[in-house]
Short mmCIF file of C-alpha atoms in Angstrom, two decimals:
data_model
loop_
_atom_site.label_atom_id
_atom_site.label_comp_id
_atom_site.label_asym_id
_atom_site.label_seq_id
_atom_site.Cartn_x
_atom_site.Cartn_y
_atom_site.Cartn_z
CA UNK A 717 -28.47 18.16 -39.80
CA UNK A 718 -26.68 20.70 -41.89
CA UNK A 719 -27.84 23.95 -40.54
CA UNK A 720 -24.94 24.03 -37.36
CA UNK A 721 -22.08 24.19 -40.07
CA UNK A 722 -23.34 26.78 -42.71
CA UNK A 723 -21.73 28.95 -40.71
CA UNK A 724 -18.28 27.70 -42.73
CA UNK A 725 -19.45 28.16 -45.90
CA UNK A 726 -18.06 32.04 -46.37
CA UNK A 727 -14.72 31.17 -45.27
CA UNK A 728 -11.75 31.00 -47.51
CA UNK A 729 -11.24 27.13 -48.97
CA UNK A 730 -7.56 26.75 -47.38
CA UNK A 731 -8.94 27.75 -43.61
CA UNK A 732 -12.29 25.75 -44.40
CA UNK A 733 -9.79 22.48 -45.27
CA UNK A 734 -7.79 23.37 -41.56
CA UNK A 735 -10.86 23.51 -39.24
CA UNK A 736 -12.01 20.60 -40.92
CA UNK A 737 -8.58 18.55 -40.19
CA UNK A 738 -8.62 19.66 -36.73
CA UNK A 739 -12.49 18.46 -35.83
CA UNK A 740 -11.31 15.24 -37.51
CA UNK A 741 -8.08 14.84 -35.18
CA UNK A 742 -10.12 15.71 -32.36
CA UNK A 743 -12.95 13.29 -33.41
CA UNK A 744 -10.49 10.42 -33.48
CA UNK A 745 -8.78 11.51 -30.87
CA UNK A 746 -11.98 10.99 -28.61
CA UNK A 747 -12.58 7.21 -29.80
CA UNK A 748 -9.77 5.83 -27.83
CA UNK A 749 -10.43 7.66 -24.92
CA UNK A 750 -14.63 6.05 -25.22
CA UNK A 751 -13.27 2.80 -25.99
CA UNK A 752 -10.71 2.71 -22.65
CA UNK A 753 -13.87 4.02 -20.32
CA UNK A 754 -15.78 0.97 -21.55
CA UNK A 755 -12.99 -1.22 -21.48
CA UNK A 756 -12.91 -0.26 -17.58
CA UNK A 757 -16.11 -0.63 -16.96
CA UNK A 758 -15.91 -4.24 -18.23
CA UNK A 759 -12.91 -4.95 -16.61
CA UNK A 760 -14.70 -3.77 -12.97
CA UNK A 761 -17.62 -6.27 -13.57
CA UNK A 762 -15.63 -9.17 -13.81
CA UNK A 763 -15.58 -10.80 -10.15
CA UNK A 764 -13.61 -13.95 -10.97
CA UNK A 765 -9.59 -13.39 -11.18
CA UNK A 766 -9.60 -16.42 -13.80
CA UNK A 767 -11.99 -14.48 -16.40
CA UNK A 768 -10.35 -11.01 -15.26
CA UNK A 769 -7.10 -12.43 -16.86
CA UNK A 770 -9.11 -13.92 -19.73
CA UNK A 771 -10.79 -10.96 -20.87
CA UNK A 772 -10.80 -8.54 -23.04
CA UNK A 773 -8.40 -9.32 -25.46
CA UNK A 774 -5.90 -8.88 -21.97
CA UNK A 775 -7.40 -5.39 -21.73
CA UNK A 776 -7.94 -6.12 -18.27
CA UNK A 777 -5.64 -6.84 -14.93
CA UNK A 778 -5.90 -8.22 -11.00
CA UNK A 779 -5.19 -5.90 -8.63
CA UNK A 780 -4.50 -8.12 -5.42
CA UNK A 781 -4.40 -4.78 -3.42
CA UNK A 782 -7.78 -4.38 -4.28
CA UNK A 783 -8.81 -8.30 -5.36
CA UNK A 784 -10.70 -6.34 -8.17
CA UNK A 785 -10.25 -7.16 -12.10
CA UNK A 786 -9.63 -3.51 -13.42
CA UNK A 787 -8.13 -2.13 -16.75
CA UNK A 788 -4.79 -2.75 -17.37
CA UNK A 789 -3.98 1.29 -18.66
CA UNK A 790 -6.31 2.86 -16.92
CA UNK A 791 -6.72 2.24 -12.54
CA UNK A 792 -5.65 3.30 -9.43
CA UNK A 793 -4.11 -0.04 -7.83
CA UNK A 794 -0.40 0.44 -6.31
CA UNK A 795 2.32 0.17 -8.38
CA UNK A 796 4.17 -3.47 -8.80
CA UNK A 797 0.70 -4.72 -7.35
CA UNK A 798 -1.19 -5.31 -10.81
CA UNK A 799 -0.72 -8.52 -12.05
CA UNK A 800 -1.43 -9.81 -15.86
CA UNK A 801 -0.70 -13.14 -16.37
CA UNK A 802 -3.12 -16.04 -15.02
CA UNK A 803 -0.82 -19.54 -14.19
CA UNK A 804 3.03 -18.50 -14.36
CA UNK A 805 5.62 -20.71 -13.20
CA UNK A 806 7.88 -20.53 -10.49
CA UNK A 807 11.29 -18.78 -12.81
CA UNK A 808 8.64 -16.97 -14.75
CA UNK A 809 8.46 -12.79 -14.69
CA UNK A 810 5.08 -13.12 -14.12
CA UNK A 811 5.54 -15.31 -10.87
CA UNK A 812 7.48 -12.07 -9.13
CA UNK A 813 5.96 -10.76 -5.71
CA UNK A 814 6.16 -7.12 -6.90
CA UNK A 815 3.18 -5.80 -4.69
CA UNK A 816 5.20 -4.39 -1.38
CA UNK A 817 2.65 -2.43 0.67
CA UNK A 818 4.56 -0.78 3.28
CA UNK A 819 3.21 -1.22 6.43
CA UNK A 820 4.79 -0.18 10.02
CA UNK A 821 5.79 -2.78 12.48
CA UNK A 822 3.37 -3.78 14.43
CA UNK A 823 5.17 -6.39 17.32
CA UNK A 824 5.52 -5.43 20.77
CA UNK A 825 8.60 -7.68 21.67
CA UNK A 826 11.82 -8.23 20.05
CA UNK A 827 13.03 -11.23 17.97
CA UNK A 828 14.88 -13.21 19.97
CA UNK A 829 17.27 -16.27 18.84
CA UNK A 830 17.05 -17.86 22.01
CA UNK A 831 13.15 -18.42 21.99
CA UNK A 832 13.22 -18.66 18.35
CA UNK A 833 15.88 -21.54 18.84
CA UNK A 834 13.86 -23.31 21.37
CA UNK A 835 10.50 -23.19 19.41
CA UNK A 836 12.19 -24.61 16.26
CA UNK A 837 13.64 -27.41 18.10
CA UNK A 838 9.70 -28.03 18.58
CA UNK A 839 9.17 -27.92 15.29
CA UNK A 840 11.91 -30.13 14.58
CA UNK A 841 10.29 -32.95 17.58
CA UNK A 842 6.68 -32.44 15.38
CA UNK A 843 9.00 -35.50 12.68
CA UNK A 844 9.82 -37.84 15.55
CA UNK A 845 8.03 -40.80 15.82
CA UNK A 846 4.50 -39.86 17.29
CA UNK A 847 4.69 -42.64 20.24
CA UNK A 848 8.74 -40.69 20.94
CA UNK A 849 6.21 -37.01 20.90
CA UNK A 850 3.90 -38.58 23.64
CA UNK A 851 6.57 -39.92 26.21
CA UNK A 852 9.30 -36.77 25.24
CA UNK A 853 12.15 -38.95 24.36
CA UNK A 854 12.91 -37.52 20.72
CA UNK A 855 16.41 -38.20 19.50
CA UNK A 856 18.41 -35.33 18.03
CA UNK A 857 17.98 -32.82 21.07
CA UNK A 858 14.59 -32.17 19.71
CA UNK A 859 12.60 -32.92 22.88
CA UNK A 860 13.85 -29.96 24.74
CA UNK A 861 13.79 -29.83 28.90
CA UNK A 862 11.15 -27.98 30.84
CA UNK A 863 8.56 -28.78 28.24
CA UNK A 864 5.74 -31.16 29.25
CA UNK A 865 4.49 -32.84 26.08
CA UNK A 866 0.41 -33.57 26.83
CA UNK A 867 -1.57 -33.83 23.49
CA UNK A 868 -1.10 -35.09 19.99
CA UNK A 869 -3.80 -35.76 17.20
CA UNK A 870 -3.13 -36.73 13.62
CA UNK A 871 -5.12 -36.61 10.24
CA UNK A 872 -4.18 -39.91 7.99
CA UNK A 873 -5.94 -37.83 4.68
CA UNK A 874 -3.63 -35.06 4.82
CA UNK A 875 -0.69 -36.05 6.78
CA UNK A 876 -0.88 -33.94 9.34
CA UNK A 877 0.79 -33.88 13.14
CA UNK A 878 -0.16 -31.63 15.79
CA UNK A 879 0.87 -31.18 19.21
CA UNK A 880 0.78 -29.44 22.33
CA UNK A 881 1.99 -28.93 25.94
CA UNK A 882 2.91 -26.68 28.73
CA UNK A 883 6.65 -25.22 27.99
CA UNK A 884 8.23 -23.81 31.90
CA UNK A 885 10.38 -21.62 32.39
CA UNK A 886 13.76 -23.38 34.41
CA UNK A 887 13.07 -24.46 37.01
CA UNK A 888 9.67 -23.76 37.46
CA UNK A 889 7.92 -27.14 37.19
CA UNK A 890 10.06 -28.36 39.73
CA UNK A 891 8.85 -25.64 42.19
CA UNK A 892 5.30 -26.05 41.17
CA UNK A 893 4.85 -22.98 39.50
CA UNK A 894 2.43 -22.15 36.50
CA UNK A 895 4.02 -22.82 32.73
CA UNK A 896 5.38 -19.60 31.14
CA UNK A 897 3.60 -20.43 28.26
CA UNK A 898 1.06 -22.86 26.61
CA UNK A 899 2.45 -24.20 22.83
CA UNK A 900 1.29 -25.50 19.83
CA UNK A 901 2.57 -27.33 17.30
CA UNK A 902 1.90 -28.04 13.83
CA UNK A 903 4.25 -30.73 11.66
CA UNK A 904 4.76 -30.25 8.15
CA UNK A 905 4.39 -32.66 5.30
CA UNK A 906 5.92 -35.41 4.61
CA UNK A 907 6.06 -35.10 1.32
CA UNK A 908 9.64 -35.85 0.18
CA UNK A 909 9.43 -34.41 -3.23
CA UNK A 910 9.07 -30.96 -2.40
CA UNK A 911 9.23 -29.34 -5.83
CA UNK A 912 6.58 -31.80 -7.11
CA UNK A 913 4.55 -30.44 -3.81
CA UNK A 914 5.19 -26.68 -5.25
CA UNK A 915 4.13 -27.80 -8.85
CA UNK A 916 0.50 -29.18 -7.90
CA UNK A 917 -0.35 -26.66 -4.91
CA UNK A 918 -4.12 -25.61 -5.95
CA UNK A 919 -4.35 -22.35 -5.43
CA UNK A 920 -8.34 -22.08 -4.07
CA UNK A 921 -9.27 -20.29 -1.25
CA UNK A 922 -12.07 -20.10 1.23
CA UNK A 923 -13.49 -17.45 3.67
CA UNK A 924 -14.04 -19.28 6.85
CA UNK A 925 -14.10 -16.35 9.15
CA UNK A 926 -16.70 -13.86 9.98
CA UNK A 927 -15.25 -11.50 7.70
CA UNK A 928 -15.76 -12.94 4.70
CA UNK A 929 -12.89 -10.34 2.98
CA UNK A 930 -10.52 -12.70 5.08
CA UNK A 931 -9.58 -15.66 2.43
CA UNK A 932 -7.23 -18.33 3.30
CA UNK A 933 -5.82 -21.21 1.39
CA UNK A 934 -8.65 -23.87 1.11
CA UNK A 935 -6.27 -26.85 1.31
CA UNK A 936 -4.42 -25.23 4.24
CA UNK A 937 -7.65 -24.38 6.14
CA UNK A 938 -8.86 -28.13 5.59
CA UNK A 939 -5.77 -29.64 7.08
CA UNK A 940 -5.95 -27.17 9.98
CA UNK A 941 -9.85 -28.18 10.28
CA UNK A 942 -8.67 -32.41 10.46
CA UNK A 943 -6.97 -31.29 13.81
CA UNK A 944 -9.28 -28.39 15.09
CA UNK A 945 -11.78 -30.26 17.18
CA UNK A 946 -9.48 -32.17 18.97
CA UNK A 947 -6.97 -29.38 19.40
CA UNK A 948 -9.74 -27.04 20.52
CA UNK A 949 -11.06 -29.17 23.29
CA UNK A 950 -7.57 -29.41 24.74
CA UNK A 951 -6.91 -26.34 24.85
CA UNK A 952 -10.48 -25.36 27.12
CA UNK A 953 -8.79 -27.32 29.97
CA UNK A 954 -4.88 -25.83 30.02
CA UNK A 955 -3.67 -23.14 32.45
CA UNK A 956 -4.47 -19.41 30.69
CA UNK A 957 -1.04 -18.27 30.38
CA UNK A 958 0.33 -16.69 27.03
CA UNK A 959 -0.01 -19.32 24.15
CA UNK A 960 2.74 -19.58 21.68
CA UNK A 961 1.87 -21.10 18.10
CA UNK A 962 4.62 -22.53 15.96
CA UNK A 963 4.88 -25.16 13.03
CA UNK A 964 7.07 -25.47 10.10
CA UNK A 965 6.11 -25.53 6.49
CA UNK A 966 2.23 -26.55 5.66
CA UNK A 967 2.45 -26.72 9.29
CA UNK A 968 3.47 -22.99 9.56
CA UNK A 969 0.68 -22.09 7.58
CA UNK A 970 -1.50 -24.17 10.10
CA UNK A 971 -0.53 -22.52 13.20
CA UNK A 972 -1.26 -18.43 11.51
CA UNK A 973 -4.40 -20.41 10.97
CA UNK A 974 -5.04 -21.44 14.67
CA UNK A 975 -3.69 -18.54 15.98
CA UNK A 976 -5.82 -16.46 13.67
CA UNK A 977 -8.73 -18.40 14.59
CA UNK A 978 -8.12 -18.45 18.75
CA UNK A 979 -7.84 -14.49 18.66
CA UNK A 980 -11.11 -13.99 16.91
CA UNK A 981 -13.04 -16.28 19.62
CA UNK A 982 -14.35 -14.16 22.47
CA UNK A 983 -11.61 -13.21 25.06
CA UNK A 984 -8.95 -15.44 22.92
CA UNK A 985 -10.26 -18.24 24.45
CA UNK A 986 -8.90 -17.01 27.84
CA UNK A 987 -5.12 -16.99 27.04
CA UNK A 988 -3.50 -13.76 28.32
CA UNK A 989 -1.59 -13.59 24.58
CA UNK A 990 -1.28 -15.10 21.44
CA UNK A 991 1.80 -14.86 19.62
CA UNK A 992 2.99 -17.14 16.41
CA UNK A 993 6.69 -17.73 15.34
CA UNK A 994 6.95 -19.84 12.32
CA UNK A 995 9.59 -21.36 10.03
CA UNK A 996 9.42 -21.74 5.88
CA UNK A 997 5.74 -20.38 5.95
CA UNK A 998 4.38 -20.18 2.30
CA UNK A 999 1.33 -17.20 1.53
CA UNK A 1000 -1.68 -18.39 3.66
CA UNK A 1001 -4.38 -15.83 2.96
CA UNK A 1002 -5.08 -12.70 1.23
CA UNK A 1003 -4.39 -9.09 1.87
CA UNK A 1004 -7.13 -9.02 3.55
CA UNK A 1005 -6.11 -11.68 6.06
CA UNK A 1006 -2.38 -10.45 6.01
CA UNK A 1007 -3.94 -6.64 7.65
CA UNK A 1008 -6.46 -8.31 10.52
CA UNK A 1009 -3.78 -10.70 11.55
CA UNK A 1010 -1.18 -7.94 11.60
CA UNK A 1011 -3.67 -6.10 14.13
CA UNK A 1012 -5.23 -9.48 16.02
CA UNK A 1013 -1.44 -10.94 16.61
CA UNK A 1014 1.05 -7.91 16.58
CA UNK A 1015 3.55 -10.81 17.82
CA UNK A 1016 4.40 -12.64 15.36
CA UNK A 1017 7.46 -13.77 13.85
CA UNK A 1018 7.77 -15.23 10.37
CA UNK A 1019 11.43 -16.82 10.07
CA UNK A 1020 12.51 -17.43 6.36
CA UNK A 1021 16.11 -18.94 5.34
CA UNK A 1022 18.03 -18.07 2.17
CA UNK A 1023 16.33 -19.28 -0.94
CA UNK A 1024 13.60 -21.55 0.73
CA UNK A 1025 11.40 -22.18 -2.12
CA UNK A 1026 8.67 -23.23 0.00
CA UNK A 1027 7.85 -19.06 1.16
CA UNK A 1028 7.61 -18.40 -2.67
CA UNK A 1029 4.43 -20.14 -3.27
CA UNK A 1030 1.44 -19.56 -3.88
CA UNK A 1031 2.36 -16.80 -5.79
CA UNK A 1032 1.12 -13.11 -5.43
CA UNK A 1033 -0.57 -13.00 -8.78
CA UNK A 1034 -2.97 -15.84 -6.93
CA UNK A 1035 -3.75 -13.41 -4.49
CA UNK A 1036 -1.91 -14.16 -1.52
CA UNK A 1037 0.00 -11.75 0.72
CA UNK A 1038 2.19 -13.00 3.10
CA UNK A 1039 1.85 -12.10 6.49
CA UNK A 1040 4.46 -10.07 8.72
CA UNK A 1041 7.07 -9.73 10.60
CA UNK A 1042 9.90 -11.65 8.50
CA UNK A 1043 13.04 -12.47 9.84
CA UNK A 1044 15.42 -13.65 7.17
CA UNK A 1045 18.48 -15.83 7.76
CA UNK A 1046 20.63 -14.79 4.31
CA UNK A 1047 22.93 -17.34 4.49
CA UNK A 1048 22.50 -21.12 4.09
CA UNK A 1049 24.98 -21.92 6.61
CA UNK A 1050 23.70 -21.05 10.42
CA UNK A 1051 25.53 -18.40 12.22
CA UNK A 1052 24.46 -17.12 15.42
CA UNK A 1053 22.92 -13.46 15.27
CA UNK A 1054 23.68 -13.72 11.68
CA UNK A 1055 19.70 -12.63 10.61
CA UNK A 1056 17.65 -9.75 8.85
CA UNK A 1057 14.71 -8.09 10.80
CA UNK A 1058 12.75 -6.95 7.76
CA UNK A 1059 10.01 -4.35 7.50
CA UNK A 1060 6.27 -4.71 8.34
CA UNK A 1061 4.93 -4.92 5.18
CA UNK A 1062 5.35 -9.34 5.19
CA UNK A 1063 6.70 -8.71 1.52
CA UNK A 1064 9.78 -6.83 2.21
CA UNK A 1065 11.87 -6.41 -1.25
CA UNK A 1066 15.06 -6.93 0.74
CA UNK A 1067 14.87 -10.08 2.36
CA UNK A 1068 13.70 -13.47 0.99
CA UNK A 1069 11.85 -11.89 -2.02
CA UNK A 1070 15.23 -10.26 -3.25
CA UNK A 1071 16.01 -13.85 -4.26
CA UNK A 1072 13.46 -14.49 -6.39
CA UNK A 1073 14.34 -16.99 -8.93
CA UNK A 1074 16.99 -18.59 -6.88
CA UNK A 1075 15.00 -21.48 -4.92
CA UNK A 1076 16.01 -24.22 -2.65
CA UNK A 1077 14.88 -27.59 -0.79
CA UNK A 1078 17.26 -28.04 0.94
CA UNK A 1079 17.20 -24.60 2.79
CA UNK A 1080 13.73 -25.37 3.75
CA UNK A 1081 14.66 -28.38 5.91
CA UNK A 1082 17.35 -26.50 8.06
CA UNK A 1083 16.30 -23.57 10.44
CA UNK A 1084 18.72 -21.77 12.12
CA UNK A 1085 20.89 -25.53 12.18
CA UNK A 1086 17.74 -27.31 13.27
CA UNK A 1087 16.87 -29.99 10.72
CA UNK A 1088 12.99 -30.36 10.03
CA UNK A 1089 11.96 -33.35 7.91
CA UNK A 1090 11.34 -36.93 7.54
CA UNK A 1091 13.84 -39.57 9.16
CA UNK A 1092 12.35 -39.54 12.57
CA UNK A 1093 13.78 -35.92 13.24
CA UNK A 1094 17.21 -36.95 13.19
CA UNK A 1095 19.84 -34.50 11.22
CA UNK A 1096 21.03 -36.71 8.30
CA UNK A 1097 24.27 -34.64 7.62
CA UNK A 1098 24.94 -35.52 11.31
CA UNK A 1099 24.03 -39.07 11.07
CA UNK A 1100 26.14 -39.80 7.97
CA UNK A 1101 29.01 -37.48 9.61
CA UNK A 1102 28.41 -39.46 12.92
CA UNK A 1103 28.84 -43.45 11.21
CA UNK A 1104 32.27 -42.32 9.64
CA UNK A 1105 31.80 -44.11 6.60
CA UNK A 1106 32.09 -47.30 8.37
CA UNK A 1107 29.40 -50.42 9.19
CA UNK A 1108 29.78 -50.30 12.73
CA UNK A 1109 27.99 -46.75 13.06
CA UNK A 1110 25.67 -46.82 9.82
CA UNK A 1111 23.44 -44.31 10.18
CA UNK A 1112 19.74 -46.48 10.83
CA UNK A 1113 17.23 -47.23 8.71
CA UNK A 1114 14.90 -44.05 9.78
CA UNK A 1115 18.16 -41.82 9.64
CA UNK A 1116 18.40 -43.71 5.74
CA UNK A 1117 15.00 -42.13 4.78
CA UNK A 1118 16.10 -38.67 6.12
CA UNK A 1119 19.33 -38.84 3.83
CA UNK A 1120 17.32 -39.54 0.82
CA UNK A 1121 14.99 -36.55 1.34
CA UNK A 1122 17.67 -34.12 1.89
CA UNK A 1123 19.48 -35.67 -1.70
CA UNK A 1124 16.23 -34.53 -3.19
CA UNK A 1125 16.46 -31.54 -2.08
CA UNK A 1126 18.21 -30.11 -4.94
CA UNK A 1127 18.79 -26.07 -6.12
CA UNK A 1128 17.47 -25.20 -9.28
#
């Protein structure tokens, strides 16, 4: 035991004292250091993102880049993409979608307002009165011309609308030619409280794809699964031209869904493309899911407005990603061309997430002017503006409903 330092004894006492202060720096020096490596290798057995945030004393952090519990000091997971704290709330630091992994743009056609216009209108038909969806006589200028409304299937448990139908180009149907396009679409909730809707989303997810990486919301993917058998079998019988899905809100998250889940069927089903464009989308899926749809639907469109607090949730520290391209209308009143075409990473620090802790209803019920939400479709603001303040043109009943959801929809 001894024999390794006798070496010291002949030395003077003062330089004797020195070498012995250093070996005892360096000694202590080394603990830390031992104590970090274990730390990490703790940290990297934990496989639930609960206990990850739970453990250690907080020695550990989730890396959503990686979905991997590793130690907070000491990993390799991008910057602003290690998250700490387990439930924040929405105005809380911790709540902050810091992870931007840049990503290049992967769509092969060009936002356009026109289409983008004429699919939100859709959206906006998806509130109307189910038996006004079947026979196309929405009010509001929701039920667009040269589309040919021809399925519709609801879910009771979960609220849930979809529909679909063949959308032609002008003119087209008259002259017997094929629809430019096949499209589907998903309604929202009809939730009126939003906020209360943000407070109790669960934030579970599921793997329902081959690729089990690929998680999605679990209560998204159940509402989508209400619908799917009907939807599916409608689809085997429709012309195979390019399919367009589009929905607003939960709806939104429905369609990336769909679309997601048409694309990875043999031959997409038949369709000749699949493209999505959707309006106040919140996080659907993973990372994981974010990358695969980026490279299964390199057309889509993911259309945010001002401080919609409905894109916000779930949060990133959850482990959702949002998916790409976003185009962000930073205004809350509608002006035409007036719109941000952000990057391809779906989290782009300069459009929607720039406005973090400002949030909004009442942004998420207006898309480029279109109202989307409950009073039969029709445009409360409009409705109120239309009766003048007198009895003769009060604003009906349904129209009633619509004006109390929008007074809910308060800033915070």
């Amino acid at each position: 035991g001894v024999a390794p330092f006798l070496w010291l004894l002949p030395l003077p006492r003062p330089m004797l004292l020195l070498l012995l202060a250093s070996a005892a720096v360096s000694f202590l020096n080394a603990q830390p250091a031992h104590q970090k490596s274990n730390a990490t290798l703790q940290c990297s057995r934990i496989t639930s993102r609960n206990n990850c945030l739970e453990a250690n004393g907080g020695d550990c952090a989730y890396c959503i880049a990686t979905e991997s519990c590793v130690s907070e000091e000491h990993n390799s997971c991008p910057e602003g993409c290690l998250f700490e704290v387990s439930s924040p709330g929405l105005r809380q630091e911790g709540s902050r979608p810091t992870c931007h992994l840049k990503r290049a743009p992967r769509n092969v056609t060009e936002y356009t307002e026109a289409f983008a216009l004429r699919m939100v209108k859709l959206c906006g038909a998806s509130y109307c009165p189910p038996d006004d969806i079947q026979r196309w006589t929405c009010r509001g200028g929701k039920c667009i011309d040269g589309f040919k409304s021809e399925f519709l299937a609801m879910d009771e448990v979960y609220t849930t609308l979809v529909f679909a139908g063949l959308d032609f180009d002008e003119g087209a149907q008259q002259k017997g030619k094929d629809p430019a396009r096949v499209v589907i679409v998903f309604r929202g909730t009809v939730e009126v409280d939003y906020m209360n809707w943000v407070a109790d989303m669960d934030i579970l997810k599921t793997a329902p794809f081959e690729d089990k990486d690929i998680q999605v919301h679990r209560g998204f993917y159940l509402a989508y699964l209400q619908l799917r058998e009907r939807l599916m079998k409608y689809l085997e019988g429709v012309p195979k031209v390019d399919l367009v899905v589009t929905g607003h809100s939960l709806g939104a998250s429905m369609a990336s869904i769909c679309a997601f889940d048409i694309v990875t069927q043999p031959d997409r089903m038949g369709f000749k493309s699949v493209s999505t464009i959707t309006y106040g989308e919140p996080r659907t899926g993973n990372l994981a899911f974010h990358k695969a749809y980026s490279r299964l639907i390199p057309n889509s469109w993911r259309v945010t407005h001002y401080k919609d607090v409905i894109p916000k949730v779930p949060f990133q520290t959850f482990g959702f990603y949002h998916t790409a391209r976003e185009i962000w209308y930073s205004s809350r009143d509608y002006k035409s061309d007036d719109y941000q075409v952000c990057d391809g990473s779906g989290e782009d620090p300069k459009c929607q997430n720039s406005l973090w802790f400002a949030t909004s209803v009442q942004d998420h019920l207006y898309y480029i002017g279109v109202y989307l939400g409950t009073g039969g479709g029709i445009d409360p603001v409009a409705a109120a503006a239309a009766a003048g303040g007198g009895s003769a043109g009060r604003p009906s009943a349904i129209a009633d409903r619509g004006q109390e959801h929008l007074a809910r929809a308060t800033e915070l």
